[in-house]
CSV table of C-alpha atoms in Angstrom, one decimal:
chain,number,residue,atom,x,y,z
A,1,MET,CA,-53.7,20.3,-20.6
A,2,ILE,CA,-53.5,17.3,-23.0
A,3,ILE,CA,-52.7,15.0,-20.0
A,4,SER,CA,-55.8,16.2,-18.2
A,5,VAL,CA,-58.0,15.6,-21.3
A,6,ILE,CA,-56.5,12.0,-21.7
A,7,ARG,CA,-57.1,11.3,-18.0
A,8,THR,CA,-60.6,12.5,-18.2
A,9,ILE,CA,-61.4,10.4,-21.2
A,10,VAL,CA,-59.8,7.3,-19.6
A,11,LEU,CA,-61.8,7.7,-16.4
A,12,TYR,CA,-65.0,8.4,-18.3
A,13,THR,CA,-64.5,5.2,-20.3
A,14,VAL,CA,-63.8,3.2,-17.1
A,15,ILE,CA,-67.0,4.5,-15.4
A,16,ILE,CA,-69.1,3.7,-18.5
A,17,ILE,CA,-67.7,0.1,-18.5
A,18,THR,CA,-68.3,-0.4,-14.8
A,19,VAL,CA,-71.9,0.9,-15.1
A,20,ARG,CA,-72.5,-1.5,-17.9
A,21,ILE,CA,-71.1,-4.3,-15.8
A,22,MET,CA,-73.5,-3.4,-13.0
A,23,GLY,CA,-76.4,-3.7,-15.4
A,24,LYS,CA,-79.1,-1.6,-17.1
A,25,ARG,CA,-81.0,0.5,-14.6
A,26,GLN,CA,-82.5,4.0,-14.5
A,27,ILE,CA,-81.4,6.3,-11.7
A,28,SER,CA,-84.9,5.9,-10.1
A,29,GLU,CA,-84.6,2.1,-10.1
A,30,LEU,CA,-81.2,1.9,-8.3
A,31,GLN,CA,-81.2,0.0,-5.0
A,32,THR,CA,-79.5,1.4,-2.0
A,33,SER,CA,-76.2,-0.3,-2.5
A,34,GLU,CA,-76.1,0.6,-6.2
A,35,LEU,CA,-76.8,4.3,-5.4
A,36,VAL,CA,-74.0,4.3,-2.9
A,37,VAL,CA,-71.6,2.8,-5.4
A,38,MET,CA,-72.5,5.3,-8.0
A,39,LEU,CA,-71.9,8.2,-5.6
A,40,LEU,CA,-68.6,6.9,-4.5
A,41,MET,CA,-67.5,6.2,-8.0
A,42,SER,CA,-68.1,9.8,-9.1
A,43,ASP,CA,-66.2,11.1,-6.1
A,44,ILE,CA,-63.2,8.8,-6.6
A,45,ALA,CA,-63.0,9.5,-10.3
A,46,ALA,CA,-63.0,13.3,-9.7
A,47,ILE,CA,-59.8,13.2,-7.6
A,48,PRO,CA,-57.3,11.9,-10.2
A,49,MET,CA,-59.2,13.8,-12.9
A,50,GLN,CA,-58.5,17.1,-11.2
A,51,ASN,CA,-55.1,16.3,-9.7
A,52,THR,CA,-52.7,15.3,-12.5
A,53,ASP,CA,-50.0,14.6,-9.9
A,54,GLN,CA,-52.0,11.6,-8.7
A,55,SER,CA,-51.8,8.2,-10.4
A,56,LEU,CA,-54.7,7.2,-12.6
A,57,LEU,CA,-54.6,3.8,-10.9
A,58,SER,CA,-55.5,5.4,-7.6
A,59,GLY,CA,-58.9,6.1,-9.1
A,60,ILE,CA,-59.4,3.1,-11.4
A,61,ILE,CA,-58.5,0.4,-8.9
A,62,PRO,CA,-61.0,1.7,-6.2
A,63,ILE,CA,-63.7,2.0,-8.8
A,64,PHE,CA,-63.3,-1.7,-9.9
A,65,ILE,CA,-63.1,-2.8,-6.3
A,66,LEU,CA,-66.5,-1.1,-5.6
A,67,VAL,CA,-68.0,-2.8,-8.7
A,68,ILE,CA,-66.7,-6.2,-7.5
A,69,CYS,CA,-68.2,-5.5,-4.1
A,70,GLU,CA,-71.5,-4.5,-5.6
A,71,ILE,CA,-71.6,-7.7,-7.8
A,72,ALA,CA,-70.8,-9.8,-4.8
A,73,ILE,CA,-73.5,-8.2,-2.7
A,74,SER,CA,-76.0,-8.7,-5.5
A,75,LEU,CA,-75.2,-12.4,-5.7
A,76,ILE,CA,-75.6,-12.7,-2.0
A,77,MET,CA,-79.0,-10.9,-2.1
A,78,LEU,CA,-80.1,-13.4,-4.8
A,79,LYS,CA,-79.4,-16.3,-2.4
A,80,ASN,CA,-80.4,-14.7,0.9
A,81,ALA,CA,-83.7,-12.9,1.2
A,82,GLY,CA,-82.9,-11.8,4.8
A,83,PHE,CA,-79.7,-10.1,3.6
A,84,ARG,CA,-81.5,-8.5,0.7
A,85,GLY,CA,-84.1,-7.1,3.2
A,86,LEU,CA,-81.3,-5.7,5.3
A,87,ILE,CA,-79.6,-3.9,2.4
A,88,CYS,CA,-82.5,-2.9,0.3
A,89,GLY,CA,-85.4,-2.9,2.7
A,90,ARG,CA,-88.8,-4.4,2.0
A,91,PRO,CA,-91.9,-3.2,0.1
A,92,VAL,CA,-94.4,-1.4,2.4
A,93,ILE,CA,-98.1,-1.3,2.0
A,94,ILE,CA,-99.3,2.3,2.5
A,95,ILE,CA,-102.9,1.9,1.2
A,96,ASN,CA,-105.0,-1.1,2.0
A,97,ASP,CA,-108.5,-1.3,0.5
A,98,GLY,CA,-108.7,2.4,0.1
A,99,VAL,CA,-107.5,3.1,3.7
A,100,ILE,CA,-104.2,4.9,4.2
A,101,GLN,CA,-101.8,3.2,6.6
A,102,GLN,CA,-100.7,6.2,8.6
A,103,LYS,CA,-98.1,4.3,10.7
A,104,ALA,CA,-96.4,3.0,7.5
A,105,MET,CA,-96.3,6.5,6.0
A,106,LYS,CA,-94.7,7.9,9.2
A,107,GLU,CA,-92.1,5.2,9.1
A,108,LEU,CA,-91.3,6.1,5.4
A,109,ARG,CA,-91.5,9.8,6.3
A,110,MET,CA,-93.9,10.2,3.4
A,111,SER,CA,-96.3,13.1,3.4
A,112,THR,CA,-99.9,13.0,2.2
A,113,GLU,CA,-98.9,15.6,-0.4
A,114,ASP,CA,-96.3,13.2,-1.8
A,115,LEU,CA,-98.8,10.3,-1.8
A,116,PHE,CA,-101.5,12.1,-3.6
A,117,GLU,CA,-99.1,13.5,-6.1
A,118,GLU,CA,-98.0,9.9,-6.9
A,119,LEU,CA,-101.6,8.9,-7.2
A,120,ARG,CA,-102.5,11.7,-9.6
A,121,GLN,CA,-99.6,10.8,-11.8
A,122,LYS,CA,-101.1,7.4,-12.1
A,123,ASP,CA,-104.5,8.9,-13.0
A,124,ILE,CA,-106.1,8.1,-9.6
A,125,PHE,CA,-108.1,10.9,-7.9
A,126,ASP,CA,-110.1,8.9,-5.4
A,127,LEU,CA,-108.6,6.7,-2.6
A,128,LYS,CA,-111.6,4.4,-2.9
A,129,ASP,CA,-110.4,3.4,-6.3
A,130,VAL,CA,-107.2,1.9,-4.8
A,131,SER,CA,-107.1,-1.7,-3.6
A,132,TYR,CA,-103.5,-1.7,-2.6
A,133,ALA,CA,-100.6,0.8,-2.9
A,134,ILE,CA,-97.1,-0.4,-2.2
A,135,VAL,CA,-93.9,1.5,-1.9
A,136,GLU,CA,-91.2,-0.7,-3.5
A,137,THR,CA,-87.6,-1.0,-2.3
A,138,ASN,CA,-86.5,1.5,-5.0
A,139,GLY,CA,-89.0,4.1,-3.8
A,140,LYS,CA,-91.5,3.7,-6.6
A,141,LEU,CA,-95.2,3.4,-5.9
A,142,SER,CA,-97.0,0.3,-7.3
A,143,ILE,CA,-100.8,0.4,-7.3
A,144,LEU,CA,-103.5,-2.2,-7.7
A,145,LYS,CA,-106.9,-0.7,-8.6
A,146,LYS,CA,-110.1,-2.2,-7.4
A,147,GLN,CA,-111.9,-4.3,-10.0
A,148,SER,CA,-114.8,-1.8,-10.2
A,149,SER,CA,-112.3,1.0,-11.1
A,150,THR,CA,-110.4,-1.0,-13.7
A,151,PRO,CA,-111.3,-0.4,-17.4
A,152,VAL,CA,-113.1,-3.3,-19.1
A,153,THR,CA,-110.8,-5.3,-21.4
A,154,ALA,CA,-111.6,-6.9,-24.7
A,155,LYS,CA,-111.2,-10.3,-23.1
A,156,GLN,CA,-113.8,-9.5,-20.4
A,157,MET,CA,-116.3,-8.4,-23.1
A,158,GLY,CA,-115.6,-11.6,-25.1
A,159,ILE,CA,-114.2,-9.6,-28.1
A,160,SER,CA,-111.3,-11.3,-30.0
A,161,SER,CA,-108.5,-9.1,-31.0
A,162,ASN,CA,-105.5,-9.6,-33.3
A,163,GLU,CA,-102.2,-9.1,-31.6
A,164,ASN,CA,-99.9,-7.5,-34.0
A,165,GLY,CA,-97.1,-6.8,-31.6
A,166,MET,CA,-95.2,-3.7,-30.7
A,167,GLN,CA,-94.4,-1.1,-33.4
A,168,ALA,CA,-90.6,-0.6,-33.7
A,169,VAL,CA,-88.6,2.0,-35.5
A,170,ILE,CA,-86.9,0.2,-38.4
A,171,ILE,CA,-85.7,3.4,-40.2
A,172,SER,CA,-84.5,6.5,-38.4
A,173,ASP,CA,-83.4,9.6,-40.3
A,174,GLY,CA,-82.7,7.6,-43.4
A,175,GLN,CA,-80.7,4.8,-41.6
A,176,PHE,CA,-81.8,1.2,-41.0
A,177,ALA,CA,-82.1,0.0,-37.4
A,178,SER,CA,-80.8,-3.6,-37.7
A,179,SER,CA,-81.8,-4.6,-34.2
A,180,SER,CA,-85.4,-3.4,-34.7
A,181,LEU,CA,-85.7,-5.2,-38.1
A,182,LEU,CA,-84.5,-8.4,-36.4
A,183,PHE,CA,-87.0,-7.9,-33.6
A,184,CYS,CA,-89.8,-7.6,-36.1
A,185,GLY,CA,-88.6,-10.5,-38.2
A,186,LEU,CA,-88.2,-8.2,-41.2
A,187,SER,CA,-85.3,-7.4,-43.5
A,188,GLU,CA,-83.8,-4.4,-45.2
A,189,LYS,CA,-84.9,-5.9,-48.5
A,190,TRP,CA,-88.5,-5.9,-47.3
A,191,ALA,CA,-88.3,-2.3,-46.2
A,192,GLU,CA,-86.8,-1.3,-49.5
A,193,MET,CA,-89.6,-3.0,-51.3
A,194,ILE,CA,-92.2,-1.1,-49.2
A,195,LEU,CA,-90.4,2.2,-49.9
A,196,ASN,CA,-90.3,1.5,-53.6
A,197,ALA,CA,-94.0,0.7,-53.6
A,198,GLU,CA,-94.8,3.9,-51.7
A,199,GLY,CA,-92.5,5.9,-54.0
A,200,VAL,CA,-90.3,7.0,-51.2
A,201,LYS,CA,-86.5,7.1,-51.1
A,202,LEU,CA,-84.5,5.9,-48.1
A,203,ASP,CA,-82.9,9.3,-47.5
A,204,GLU,CA,-86.4,10.9,-47.5
A,205,VAL,CA,-87.6,8.8,-44.5
A,206,PHE,CA,-87.6,10.5,-41.1
A,207,ILE,CA,-89.1,7.6,-39.3
A,208,MET,CA,-90.5,4.2,-40.5
A,209,THR,CA,-92.1,1.9,-38.0
A,210,ALA,CA,-93.4,-1.7,-38.4
A,211,ASN,CA,-94.5,-4.7,-36.4
A,212,ARG,CA,-94.2,-8.4,-36.8
A,213,SER,CA,-97.3,-8.6,-38.9
A,214,GLY,CA,-95.7,-6.3,-41.5
A,215,GLN,CA,-98.0,-3.4,-40.8
A,216,TYR,CA,-96.0,-0.2,-41.2
A,217,SER,CA,-96.1,3.6,-41.0
A,218,ILE,CA,-93.8,6.1,-42.8
A,219,ILE,CA,-93.1,9.7,-41.8
A,220,LYS,CA,-91.1,11.7,-44.3
A,221,LYS,CA,-88.5,14.3,-43.4
A,222,GLU,CA,-89.7,17.8,-42.9
A,223,GLY,CA,-91.0,19.4,-46.1
A,224,LYS,CA,-92.4,16.0,-47.3
A,225,ASN,CA,-95.9,14.6,-47.1
A,226,ASN,CA,-96.6,12.0,-44.4
A,227,GLU,CA,-97.9,8.6,-45.3
């Protein structure tokens, strides 16, 4: 039993390392070759995990070989667009100036129900609002709205706006988030000064956010008043 637990932990660690080597992607963003590697890795890891009579190396070595192959393929795709198109396919235009490209949809085996569901998820309820809709190589739908259907921006109206940057969580459940503080160009000392000024203790903070301009927001833990 102990051996099975140790083998499982080792294989789990190996897979985590290999996934990190392959790069940060969500499942929906995986290219064809990456998805194949992920599926094969899970199958290969399951064999020595379940069969303790089989050597761990019989699972670890094939996993690293797959990762090396994937990295090699990725490097080739960076240099050769034709090879990339062969492995990953190419983006396909399925709506052109509000007109559905029926032939393209048949080639993708994409139903009208699938298309309109994707459009609704992007807050589009009229085909005439769409200039282009493109199915990317990872299966996601990219949409360019027509200018007449695009919300007016402050720049178009000639209104100046102050860019304060993205709000980041600098304290979570009473703990400082060092990477977020660094991103905002702030320090723990600055945050402590703000908390002292607000009369809030560090361990009372559920979430504290801030941006690079020093603007902040504090949410106390349950039972406390929000600032």
